[in-house]
Structure formats: C-alpha cells, structure tokens
CSV table of C-alpha atoms in Angstrom, one decimal:
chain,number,residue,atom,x,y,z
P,1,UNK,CA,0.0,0.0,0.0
P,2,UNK,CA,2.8,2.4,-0.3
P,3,UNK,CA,3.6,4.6,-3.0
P,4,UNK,CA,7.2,4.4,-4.8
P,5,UNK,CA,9.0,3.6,-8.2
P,6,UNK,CA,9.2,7.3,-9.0
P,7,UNK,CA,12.4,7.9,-11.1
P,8,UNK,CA,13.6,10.9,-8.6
P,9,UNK,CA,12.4,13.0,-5.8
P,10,UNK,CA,10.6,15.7,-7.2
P,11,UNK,CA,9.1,18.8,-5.1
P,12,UNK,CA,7.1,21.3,-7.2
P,13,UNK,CA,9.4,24.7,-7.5
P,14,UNK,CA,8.0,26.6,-11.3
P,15,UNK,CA,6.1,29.4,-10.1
P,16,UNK,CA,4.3,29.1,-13.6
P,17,UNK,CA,3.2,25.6,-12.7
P,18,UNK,CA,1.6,26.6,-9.5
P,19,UNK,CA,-1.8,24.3,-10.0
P,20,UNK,CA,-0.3,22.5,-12.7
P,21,UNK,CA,2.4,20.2,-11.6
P,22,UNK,CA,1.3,20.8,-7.3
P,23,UNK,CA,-1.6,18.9,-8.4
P,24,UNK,CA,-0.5,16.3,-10.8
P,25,UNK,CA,0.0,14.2,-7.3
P,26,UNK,CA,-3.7,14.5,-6.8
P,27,UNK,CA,-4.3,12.9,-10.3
P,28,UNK,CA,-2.7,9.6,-8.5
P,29,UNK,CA,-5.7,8.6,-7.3
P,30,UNK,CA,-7.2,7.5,-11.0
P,31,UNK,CA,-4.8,7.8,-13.6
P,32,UNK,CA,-1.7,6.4,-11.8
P,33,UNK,CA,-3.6,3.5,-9.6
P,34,UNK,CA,-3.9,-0.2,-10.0
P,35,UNK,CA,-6.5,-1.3,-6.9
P,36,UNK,CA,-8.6,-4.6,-7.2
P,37,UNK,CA,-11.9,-4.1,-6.5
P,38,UNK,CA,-11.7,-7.8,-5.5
P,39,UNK,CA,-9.1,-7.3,-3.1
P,40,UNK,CA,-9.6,-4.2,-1.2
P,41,UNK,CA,-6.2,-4.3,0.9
P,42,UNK,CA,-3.9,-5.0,-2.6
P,43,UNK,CA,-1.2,-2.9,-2.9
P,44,UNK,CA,-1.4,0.5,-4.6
P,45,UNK,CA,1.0,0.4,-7.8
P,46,UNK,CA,2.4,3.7,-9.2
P,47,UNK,CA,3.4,4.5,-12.8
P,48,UNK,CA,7.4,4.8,-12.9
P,49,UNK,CA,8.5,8.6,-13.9
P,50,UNK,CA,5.5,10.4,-13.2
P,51,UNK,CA,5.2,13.3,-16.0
P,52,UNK,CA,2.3,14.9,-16.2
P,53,UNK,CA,2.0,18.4,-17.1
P,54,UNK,CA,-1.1,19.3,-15.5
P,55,UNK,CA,-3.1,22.9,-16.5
P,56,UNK,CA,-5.6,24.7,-14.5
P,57,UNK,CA,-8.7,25.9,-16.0
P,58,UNK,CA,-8.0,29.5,-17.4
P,59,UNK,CA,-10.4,31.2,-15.8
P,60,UNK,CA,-13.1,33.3,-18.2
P,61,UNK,CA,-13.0,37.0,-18.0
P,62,UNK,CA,-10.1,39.7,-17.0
P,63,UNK,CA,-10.8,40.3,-13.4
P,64,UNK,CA,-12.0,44.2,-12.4
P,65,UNK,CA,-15.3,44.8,-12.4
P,66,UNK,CA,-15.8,42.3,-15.1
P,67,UNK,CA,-17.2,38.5,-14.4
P,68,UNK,CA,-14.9,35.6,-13.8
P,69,UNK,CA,-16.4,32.1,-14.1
P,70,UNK,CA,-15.3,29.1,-12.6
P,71,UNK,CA,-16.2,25.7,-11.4
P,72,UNK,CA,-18.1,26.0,-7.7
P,73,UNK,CA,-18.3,23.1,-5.1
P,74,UNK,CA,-21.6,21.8,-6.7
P,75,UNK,CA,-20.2,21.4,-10.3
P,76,UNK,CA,-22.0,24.7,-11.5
P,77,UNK,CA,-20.5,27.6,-12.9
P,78,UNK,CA,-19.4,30.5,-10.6
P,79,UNK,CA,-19.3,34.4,-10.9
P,80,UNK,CA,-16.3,35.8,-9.4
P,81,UNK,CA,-16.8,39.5,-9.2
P,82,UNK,CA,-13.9,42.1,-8.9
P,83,UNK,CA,-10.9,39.2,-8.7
P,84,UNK,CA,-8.4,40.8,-11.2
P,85,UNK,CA,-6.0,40.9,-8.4
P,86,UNK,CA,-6.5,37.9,-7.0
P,87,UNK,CA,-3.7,35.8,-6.8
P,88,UNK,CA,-5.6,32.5,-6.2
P,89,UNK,CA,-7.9,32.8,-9.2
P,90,UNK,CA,-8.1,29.4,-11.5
P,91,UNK,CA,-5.4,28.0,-9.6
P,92,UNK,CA,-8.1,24.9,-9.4
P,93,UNK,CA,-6.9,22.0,-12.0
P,94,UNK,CA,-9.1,21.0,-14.9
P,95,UNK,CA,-6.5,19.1,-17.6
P,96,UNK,CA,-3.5,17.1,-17.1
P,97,UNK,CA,-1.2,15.1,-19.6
P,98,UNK,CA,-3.0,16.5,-22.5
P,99,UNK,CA,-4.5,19.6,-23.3
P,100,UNK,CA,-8.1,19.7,-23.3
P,101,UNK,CA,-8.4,16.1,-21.5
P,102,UNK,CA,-10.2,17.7,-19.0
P,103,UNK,CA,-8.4,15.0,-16.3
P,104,UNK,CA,-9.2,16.1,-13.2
P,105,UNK,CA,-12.8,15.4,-13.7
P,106,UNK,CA,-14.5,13.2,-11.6
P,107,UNK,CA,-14.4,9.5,-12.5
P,108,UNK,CA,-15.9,6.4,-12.4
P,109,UNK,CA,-14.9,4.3,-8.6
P,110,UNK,CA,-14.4,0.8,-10.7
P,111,UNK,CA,-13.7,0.5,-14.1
P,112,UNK,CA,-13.5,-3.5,-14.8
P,113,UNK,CA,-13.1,-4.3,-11.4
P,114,UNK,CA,-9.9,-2.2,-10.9
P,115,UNK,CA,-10.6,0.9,-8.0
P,116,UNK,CA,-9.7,4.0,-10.2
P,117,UNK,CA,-9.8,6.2,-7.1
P,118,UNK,CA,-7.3,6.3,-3.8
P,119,UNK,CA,-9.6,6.4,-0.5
P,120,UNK,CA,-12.9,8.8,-0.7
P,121,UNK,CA,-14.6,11.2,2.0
P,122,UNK,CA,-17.4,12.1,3.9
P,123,UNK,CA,-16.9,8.4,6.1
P,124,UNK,CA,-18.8,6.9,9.1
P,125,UNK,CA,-16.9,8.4,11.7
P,126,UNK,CA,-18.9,6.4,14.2
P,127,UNK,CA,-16.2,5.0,17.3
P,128,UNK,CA,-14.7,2.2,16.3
P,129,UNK,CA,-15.6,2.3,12.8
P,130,UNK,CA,-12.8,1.5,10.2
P,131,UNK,CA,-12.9,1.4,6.5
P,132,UNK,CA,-11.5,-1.8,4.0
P,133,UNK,CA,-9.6,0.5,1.6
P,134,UNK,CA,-5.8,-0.1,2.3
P,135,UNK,CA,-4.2,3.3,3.0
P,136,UNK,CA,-0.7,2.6,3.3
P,137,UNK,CA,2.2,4.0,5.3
P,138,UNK,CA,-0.6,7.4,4.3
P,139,UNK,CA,-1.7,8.8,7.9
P,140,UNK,CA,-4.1,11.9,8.7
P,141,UNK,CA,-2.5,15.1,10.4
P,142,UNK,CA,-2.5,14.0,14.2
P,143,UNK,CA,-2.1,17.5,15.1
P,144,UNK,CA,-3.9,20.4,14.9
P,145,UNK,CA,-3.6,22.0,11.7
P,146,UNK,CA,-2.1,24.6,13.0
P,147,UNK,CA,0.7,23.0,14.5
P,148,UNK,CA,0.9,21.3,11.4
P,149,UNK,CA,1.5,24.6,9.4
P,150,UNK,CA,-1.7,24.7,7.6
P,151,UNK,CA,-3.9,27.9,7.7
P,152,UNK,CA,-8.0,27.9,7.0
P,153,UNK,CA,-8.6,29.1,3.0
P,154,UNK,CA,-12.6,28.8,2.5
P,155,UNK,CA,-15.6,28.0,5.0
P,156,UNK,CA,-18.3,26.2,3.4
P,157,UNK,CA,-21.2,23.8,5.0
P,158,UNK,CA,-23.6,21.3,3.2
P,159,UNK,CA,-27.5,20.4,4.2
P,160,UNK,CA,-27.2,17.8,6.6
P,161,UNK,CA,-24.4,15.7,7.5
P,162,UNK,CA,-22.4,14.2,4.7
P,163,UNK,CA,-19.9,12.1,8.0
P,164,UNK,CA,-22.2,9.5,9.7
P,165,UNK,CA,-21.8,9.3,13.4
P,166,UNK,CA,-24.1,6.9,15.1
P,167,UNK,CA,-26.6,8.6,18.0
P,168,UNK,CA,-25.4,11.9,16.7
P,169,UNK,CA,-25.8,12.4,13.0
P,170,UNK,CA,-27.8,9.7,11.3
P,171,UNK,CA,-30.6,8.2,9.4
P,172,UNK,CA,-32.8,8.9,12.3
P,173,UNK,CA,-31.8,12.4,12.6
P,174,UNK,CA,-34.8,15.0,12.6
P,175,UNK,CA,-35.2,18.3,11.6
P,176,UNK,CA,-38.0,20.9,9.9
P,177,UNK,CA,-37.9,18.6,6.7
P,178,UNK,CA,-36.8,15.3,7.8
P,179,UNK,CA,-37.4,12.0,4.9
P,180,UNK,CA,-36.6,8.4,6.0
P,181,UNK,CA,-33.4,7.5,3.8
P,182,UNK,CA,-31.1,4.2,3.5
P,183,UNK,CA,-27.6,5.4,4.6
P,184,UNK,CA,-26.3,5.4,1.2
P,185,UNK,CA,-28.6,6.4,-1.8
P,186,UNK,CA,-27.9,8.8,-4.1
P,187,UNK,CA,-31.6,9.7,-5.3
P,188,UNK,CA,-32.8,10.3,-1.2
P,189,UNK,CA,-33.7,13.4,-0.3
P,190,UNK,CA,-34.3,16.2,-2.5
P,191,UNK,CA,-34.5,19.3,0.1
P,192,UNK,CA,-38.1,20.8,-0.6
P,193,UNK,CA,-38.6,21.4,-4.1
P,194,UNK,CA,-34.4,22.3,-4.6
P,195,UNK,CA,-32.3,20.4,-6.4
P,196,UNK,CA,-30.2,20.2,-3.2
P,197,UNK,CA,-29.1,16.8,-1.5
P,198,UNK,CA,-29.7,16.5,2.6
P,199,UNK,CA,-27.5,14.8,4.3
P,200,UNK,CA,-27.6,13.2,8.1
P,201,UNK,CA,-29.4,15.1,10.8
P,202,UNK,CA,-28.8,15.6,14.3
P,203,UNK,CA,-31.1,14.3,17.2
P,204,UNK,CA,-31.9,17.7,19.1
P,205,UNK,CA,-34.6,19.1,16.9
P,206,UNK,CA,-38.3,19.2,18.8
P,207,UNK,CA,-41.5,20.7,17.4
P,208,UNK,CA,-42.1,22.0,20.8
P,209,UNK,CA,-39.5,23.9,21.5
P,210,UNK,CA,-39.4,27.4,20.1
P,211,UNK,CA,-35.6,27.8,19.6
P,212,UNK,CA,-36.0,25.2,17.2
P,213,UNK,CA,-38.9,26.5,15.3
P,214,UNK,CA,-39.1,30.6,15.7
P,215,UNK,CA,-37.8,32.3,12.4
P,216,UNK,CA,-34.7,33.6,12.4
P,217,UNK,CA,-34.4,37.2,10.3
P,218,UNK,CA,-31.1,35.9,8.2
P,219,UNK,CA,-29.4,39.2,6.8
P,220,UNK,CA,-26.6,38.0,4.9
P,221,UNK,CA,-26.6,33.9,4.3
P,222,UNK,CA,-28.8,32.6,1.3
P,223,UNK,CA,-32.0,29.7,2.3
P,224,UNK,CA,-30.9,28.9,5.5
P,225,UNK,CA,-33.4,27.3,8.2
P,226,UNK,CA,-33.5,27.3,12.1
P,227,UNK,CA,-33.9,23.5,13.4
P,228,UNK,CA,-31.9,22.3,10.7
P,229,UNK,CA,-28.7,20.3,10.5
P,230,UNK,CA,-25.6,21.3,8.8
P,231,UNK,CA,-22.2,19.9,8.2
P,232,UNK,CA,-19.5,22.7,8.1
P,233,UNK,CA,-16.3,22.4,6.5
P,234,UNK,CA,-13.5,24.3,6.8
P,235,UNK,CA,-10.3,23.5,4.1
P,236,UNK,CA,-7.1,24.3,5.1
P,237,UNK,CA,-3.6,24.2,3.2
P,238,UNK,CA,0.0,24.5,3.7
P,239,UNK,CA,0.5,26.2,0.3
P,240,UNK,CA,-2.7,28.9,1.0
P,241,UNK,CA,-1.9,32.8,1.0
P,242,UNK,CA,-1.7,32.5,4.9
P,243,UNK,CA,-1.8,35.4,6.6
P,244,UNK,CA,-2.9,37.9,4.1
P,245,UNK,CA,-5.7,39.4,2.6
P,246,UNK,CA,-6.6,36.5,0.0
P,247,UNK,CA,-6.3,33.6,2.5
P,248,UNK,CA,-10.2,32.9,2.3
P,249,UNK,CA,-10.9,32.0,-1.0
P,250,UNK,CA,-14.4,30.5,-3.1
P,251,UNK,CA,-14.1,28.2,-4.9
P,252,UNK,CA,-11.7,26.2,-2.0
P,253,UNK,CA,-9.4,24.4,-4.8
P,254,UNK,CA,-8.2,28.2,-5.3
P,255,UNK,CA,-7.3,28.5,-1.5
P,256,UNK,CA,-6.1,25.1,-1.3
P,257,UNK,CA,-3.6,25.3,-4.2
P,258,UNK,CA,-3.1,28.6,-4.3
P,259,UNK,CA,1.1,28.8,-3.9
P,260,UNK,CA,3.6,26.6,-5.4
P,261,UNK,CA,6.5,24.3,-3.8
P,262,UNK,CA,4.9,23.6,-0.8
P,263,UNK,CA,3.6,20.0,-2.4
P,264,UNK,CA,6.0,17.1,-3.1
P,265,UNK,CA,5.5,14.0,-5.0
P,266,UNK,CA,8.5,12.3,-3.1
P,267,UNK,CA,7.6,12.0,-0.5
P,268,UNK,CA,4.0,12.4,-1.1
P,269,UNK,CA,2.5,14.8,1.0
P,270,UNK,CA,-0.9,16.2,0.1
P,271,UNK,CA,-2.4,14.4,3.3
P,272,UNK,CA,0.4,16.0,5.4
P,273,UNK,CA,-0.5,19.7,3.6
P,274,UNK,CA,-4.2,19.7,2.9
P,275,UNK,CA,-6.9,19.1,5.7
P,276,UNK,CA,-10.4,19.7,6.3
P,277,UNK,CA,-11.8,20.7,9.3
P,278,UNK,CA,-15.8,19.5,9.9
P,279,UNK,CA,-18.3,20.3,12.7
P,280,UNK,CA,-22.2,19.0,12.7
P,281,UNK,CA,-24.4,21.7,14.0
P,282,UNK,CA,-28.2,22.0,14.4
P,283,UNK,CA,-29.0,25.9,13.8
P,284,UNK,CA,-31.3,27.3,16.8
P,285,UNK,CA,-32.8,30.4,17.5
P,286,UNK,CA,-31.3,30.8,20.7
P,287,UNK,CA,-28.6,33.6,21.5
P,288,UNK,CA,-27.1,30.8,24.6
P,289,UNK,CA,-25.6,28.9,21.5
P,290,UNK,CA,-23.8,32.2,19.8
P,291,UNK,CA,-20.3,32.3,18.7
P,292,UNK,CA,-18.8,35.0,17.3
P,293,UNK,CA,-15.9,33.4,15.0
P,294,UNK,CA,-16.6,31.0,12.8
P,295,UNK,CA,-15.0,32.2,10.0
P,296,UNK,CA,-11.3,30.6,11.0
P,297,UNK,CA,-12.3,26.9,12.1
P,298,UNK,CA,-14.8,25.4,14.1
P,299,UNK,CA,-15.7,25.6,18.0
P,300,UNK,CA,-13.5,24.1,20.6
P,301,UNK,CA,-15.2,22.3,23.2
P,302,UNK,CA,-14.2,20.7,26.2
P,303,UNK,CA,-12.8,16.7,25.8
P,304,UNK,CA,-13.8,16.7,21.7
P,305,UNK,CA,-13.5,13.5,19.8
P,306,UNK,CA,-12.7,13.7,16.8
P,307,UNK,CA,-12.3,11.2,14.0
P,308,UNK,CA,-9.1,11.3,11.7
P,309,UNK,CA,-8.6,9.6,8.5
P,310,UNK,CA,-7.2,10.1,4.4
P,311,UNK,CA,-9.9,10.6,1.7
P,312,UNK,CA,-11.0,13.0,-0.8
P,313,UNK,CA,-13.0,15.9,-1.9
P,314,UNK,CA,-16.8,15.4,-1.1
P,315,UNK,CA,-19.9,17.4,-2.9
P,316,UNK,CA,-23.0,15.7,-4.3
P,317,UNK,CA,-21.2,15.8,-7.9
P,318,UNK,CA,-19.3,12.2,-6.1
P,319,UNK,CA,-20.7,8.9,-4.8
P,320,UNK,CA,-19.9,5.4,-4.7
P,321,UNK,CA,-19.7,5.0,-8.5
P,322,UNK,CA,-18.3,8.3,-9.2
P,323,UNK,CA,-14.8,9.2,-7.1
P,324,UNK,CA,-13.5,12.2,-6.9
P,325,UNK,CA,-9.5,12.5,-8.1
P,326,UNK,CA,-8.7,14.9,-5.2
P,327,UNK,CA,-6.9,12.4,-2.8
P,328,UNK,CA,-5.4,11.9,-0.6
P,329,UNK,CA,-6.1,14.4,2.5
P,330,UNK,CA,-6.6,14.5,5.9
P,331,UNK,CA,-10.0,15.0,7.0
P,332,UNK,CA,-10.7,15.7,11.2
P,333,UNK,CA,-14.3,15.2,12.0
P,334,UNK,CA,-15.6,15.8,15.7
P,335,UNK,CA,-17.8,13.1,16.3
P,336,UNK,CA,-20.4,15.2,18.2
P,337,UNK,CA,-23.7,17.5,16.7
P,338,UNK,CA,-23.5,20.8,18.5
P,339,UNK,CA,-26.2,23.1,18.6
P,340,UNK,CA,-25.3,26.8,17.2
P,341,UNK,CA,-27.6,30.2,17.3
P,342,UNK,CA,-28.6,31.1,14.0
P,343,UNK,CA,-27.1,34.6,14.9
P,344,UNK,CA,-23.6,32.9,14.8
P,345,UNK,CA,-24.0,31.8,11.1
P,346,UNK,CA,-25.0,34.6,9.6
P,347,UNK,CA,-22.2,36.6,11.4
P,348,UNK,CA,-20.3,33.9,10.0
P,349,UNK,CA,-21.7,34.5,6.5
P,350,UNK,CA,-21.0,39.0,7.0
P,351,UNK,CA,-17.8,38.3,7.6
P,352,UNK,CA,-17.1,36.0,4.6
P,353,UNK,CA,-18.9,38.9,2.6
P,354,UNK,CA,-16.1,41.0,4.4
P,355,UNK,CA,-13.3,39.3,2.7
P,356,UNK,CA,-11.3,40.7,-0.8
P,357,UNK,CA,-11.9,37.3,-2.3
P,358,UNK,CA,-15.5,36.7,-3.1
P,359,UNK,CA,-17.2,34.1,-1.2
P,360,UNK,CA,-20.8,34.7,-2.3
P,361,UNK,CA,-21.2,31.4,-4.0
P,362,UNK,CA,-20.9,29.9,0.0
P,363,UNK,CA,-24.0,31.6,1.4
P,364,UNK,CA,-25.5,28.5,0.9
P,365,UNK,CA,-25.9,25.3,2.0
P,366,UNK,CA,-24.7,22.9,-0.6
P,367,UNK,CA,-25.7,19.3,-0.8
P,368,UNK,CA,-24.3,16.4,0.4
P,369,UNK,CA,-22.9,13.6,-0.6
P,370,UNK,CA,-23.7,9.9,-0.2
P,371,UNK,CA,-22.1,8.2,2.5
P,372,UNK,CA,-19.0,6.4,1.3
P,373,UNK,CA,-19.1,2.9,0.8
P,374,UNK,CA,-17.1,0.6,3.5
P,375,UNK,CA,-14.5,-0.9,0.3
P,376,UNK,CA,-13.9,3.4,-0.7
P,377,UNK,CA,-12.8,4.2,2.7
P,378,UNK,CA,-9.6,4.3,4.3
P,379,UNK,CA,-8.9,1.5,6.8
P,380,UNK,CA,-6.5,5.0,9.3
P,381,UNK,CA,-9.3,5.7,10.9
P,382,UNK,CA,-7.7,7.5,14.2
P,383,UNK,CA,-8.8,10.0,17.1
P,384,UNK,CA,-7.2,13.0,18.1
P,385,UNK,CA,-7.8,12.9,22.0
C-alpha cells in the first residue's frame, strides 16, 4: 500500500506551474492507480517517472469589475466578481497530460473491477468504525492544523451531514424537513422542491421547543433554516496565501492550491499539507448557542472527539460509482452535533462577505454527498484525544 518507483524525488518549485504540476500528485488517485476491486487491501502500484503536465482551467474573464467564471463546489458555474488581483484565481486543475483532456474530472470508482480512485470522503466516523480501503504508510495530520503549518482558506457547510456518526448524526436524525433515507442512496432526499441533497441530521430538533422553530431574520446567508442540521467544512492548506488578505478564498481548490512548492510527490504529501476541518451543528434560535468566529475553524469544546482519517473531496457531484481524483487528504471530524444560534452563522456569513476574495457562491448550503461505501474508505481511521 505504499507509494514508490518514482524515477527521482521531485518537489514542485515553477512558479508558472503553481496548479499544474502541485496537483498532478492529486491525479494519482485515478490515472496512476492499480486497486482490485476484488481485493480491497492490494497494494497500490504507481506508474514509474511520473510526468504529467497538469493545466488549471483559465479562468473566463479579465478580473475588475468584469465576471470571472469558474467551477463551484456543486459542479456549477461560478461568478467571481472584482478578482483581477487575486492571486488565487483558477489556480483549481481542470486538464493534465494532455490539453483539453479535461483530467481532473471526476471518474468512475471501478472500471473493470480495478478501483480507479485512492480512498474517498465524507466516512462513518462512528467510534470504532474503520474502512477496507488499504491506506498505506498514508496517515491523517495527528495535530492540529495549525501546528501542522496549515492555515484555513474557505468556509463552506452542506445540508445535513455528509460524515455518519451513530446517535449523533444519522438516518434517524430530525429536523423541519426530515425523509426516511437508506444510509447510502444517491436519489434520497431532494431538500423541498431544490435540487439540493440533505444529508444526516442531528437528534436535538423538537417541534415544541421554540428555539427550534421561531424564524430567524437571516441578513446576509442565502436559504438557511432554524432546526436544521448542517455539516461545516473548513479546508485548510499549507500552500494557501496564509496570513494575508486572500487567505479565504471561493471556490476552496483556489485557496487550497493557491502557492507553489509547498507540495512534493516524493515523499508524497498532500495528506500531510491539505486538511479539512468538519463540525455537525443544528442551527437554533437561541442567542445561549452564539459564537462570534466562525470564519477561521470550528468551536473548541471541552474533551472533543474527533475522528481522523485520508480521503477526498466530497460534494454531491461524487458517490460510490463516481470518485472524486482529489486524494489523498486528511479530514478531522468531531464526532459530536453541536447546537449553534442562528445569529452565529450569519455573522459567519458577514464576515465571509467581508473578505477581498469573493465568497458569495458559500451563502448557501450545498448538498451532500452519499455516505462512502465501506470498500472506498480508508482503513487509518484514528482519534485525536
């Protein structure tokens, strides 16, 4: 399960290749994998002299007050507004050995019984849980992220829970709109009449009480609802613009991959750089539950547990027969719902307004994707305290 057989060690330096060849390691996960589907704990094989001149997508548009477009977290097209300056812009991948092949798409999990994907994400984080995919000598971040050297470059959240965590986040969640769903099933749960995917929900959420049911007056995020439950990510990267004003960045792939040689292939090291951050929360109309900053990573409580393991990007454009090709990274999840005011996320969503990257496109809940299959994910399942 270990990676090797490349020709020489090779860290990503060409400032002109700052998506392109940083991200040519991600493509490993389709492109460069051998997996049996029949034998879930076969070792991963790697293609000898890895090559690949990855491109990003050139983003439409000059920047100013004009429109840039771009792919967002659902698979739509973005408007990026005022960007020019933006450092970070289109820094997401599209194509890789050959122009136009549009290789970083997503792709199918199994193509004649051979995985074509490295372990996927969002996982039953449930205690004790492990998946069958065979990771490796590839572990999660056992720190923080900070103390790992990673910075927060986007906040984003999906309807529902896309992690499973028995008695806290599952099919026998509740909330405002609540369907009966299989824990895997990609057709389950269209969110009123959206095209939007609800995940999980959280127990807490009672008809009775009023915090869970009066109206909130949202001001600045976009079809949010009090009782409901929402899974909120927060990406974070070693090669983000940390510390300066285009940190926080929409789409997240701009944040993520936004400076060059930070990334090596040899040793590989897009788990020990990228992370993601996720906290379950049932919104409530209830200033006890407010929290002021939630723009730079998620609450601290007292003795957390959180789950720790490798996967991939989630979003309702991947399931269990479509993978996505960003993998591997290290994903914390505290295994816990926590109930947050409603006042908290919409601060939350003023101060992403606030930033000089624009964020708009993650007012919104997004949807959420299936819960990975047991043979997808990756058998490092660990806990941080």
């Amino acid at each position: 399960g270990s990676f090797c057989c490349f020709s020489s060690p090779f860290i990503i330096m060409a400032t002109t290749m700052t998506t392109t060849m940083m991200l040519m390691l991600l493509a490993l996960s389709s492109h460069l994998l051998s997996v049996s589907a029949e034998e879930p704990k076969a070792a991963v094989s790697v293609e000898e002299g890895l090559g690949i001149d990855v491109t990003a997508a050139p983003p439409s548009g000059d920047g100013g007050d004009a429109v840039i477009e771009e792919e967002g977290e659902d698979g739509n097209m973005i408007a990026l507004v005022g960007q020019k300056d933006n450092p970070c812009v289109g820094k997401k991948p599209l194509h890789g050995p050959e122009e136009g092949d549009e290789y970083f798409k997503n792709v199918q999990c199994i193509e004649a019984g051979v995985k074509q994907a490295l372990e996927q994400a969002g996982a039953n984080v449930t205690k004790g849980y492990n998946g069958e995919f065979d990771a490796g000598d590839r572990v999660p971040i056992v720190t923080s992220y900070k103390e790992a050297g990673l910075c927060p470059v986007n906040v984003h959240w999906h309807l529902g829970a896309e992690h499973l965590s028995v008695g806290q986040f599952d099919e026998n969640g509740t909330g405002p709109t609540t369907t009966r769903r299989r824990r895997r099933s990609r057709s389950m749960l269209a969110y009123d009449d959206e095209k939007v995917r609800l995940g999980f929900q959280c127990n807490y959420y009672n008809a009775t009480d009023e915090k869970f049911t009066k109206p909130f007056d949202w001001k600045h995020c976009e079809g949010m609802q009090v009782g409901q439950t929402y899974e909120v990510h927060w990406p974070h990267s070693a090669a983000g613009m940390c510390g300066t004003e285009w940190q926080m960045q929409t789409p997240f792939y701009d944040g993520v991959f936004c400076k060059s040689g930070i990334i090596s292939l040899d040793p590989l090291n897009t788990f020990q750089k990228i992370g993601v951050q996720a906290q379950v929360y049932t919104i409530v109309n209830d200033e006890t539950y407010y929290n002021d900053n939630l723009l730079n990573g998620w609450i601290e409580y007292p003795d957390m547990d959180v789950a720790k393991y490798t996967g991939s990007t989630t979003g309702t454009t991947r399931s269990n027969e479509i993978c996505s090709r960003f993998t591997p990274i290290t994903w914390q999840v505290d295994r816990k719902c926590h109930m947050v005011s409603a006042s908290s996320i919409d601060k939350l969503c003023e101060d992403m307004k606030a930033q000089k990257a624009d964020m708009s496109d993650d007012l919104h809940a997004h949807g959420a994707r299936e819960l990975v299959a047991d043979q997808f994910a990756a058998d490092n399942h660990q806990r941080l305290h």
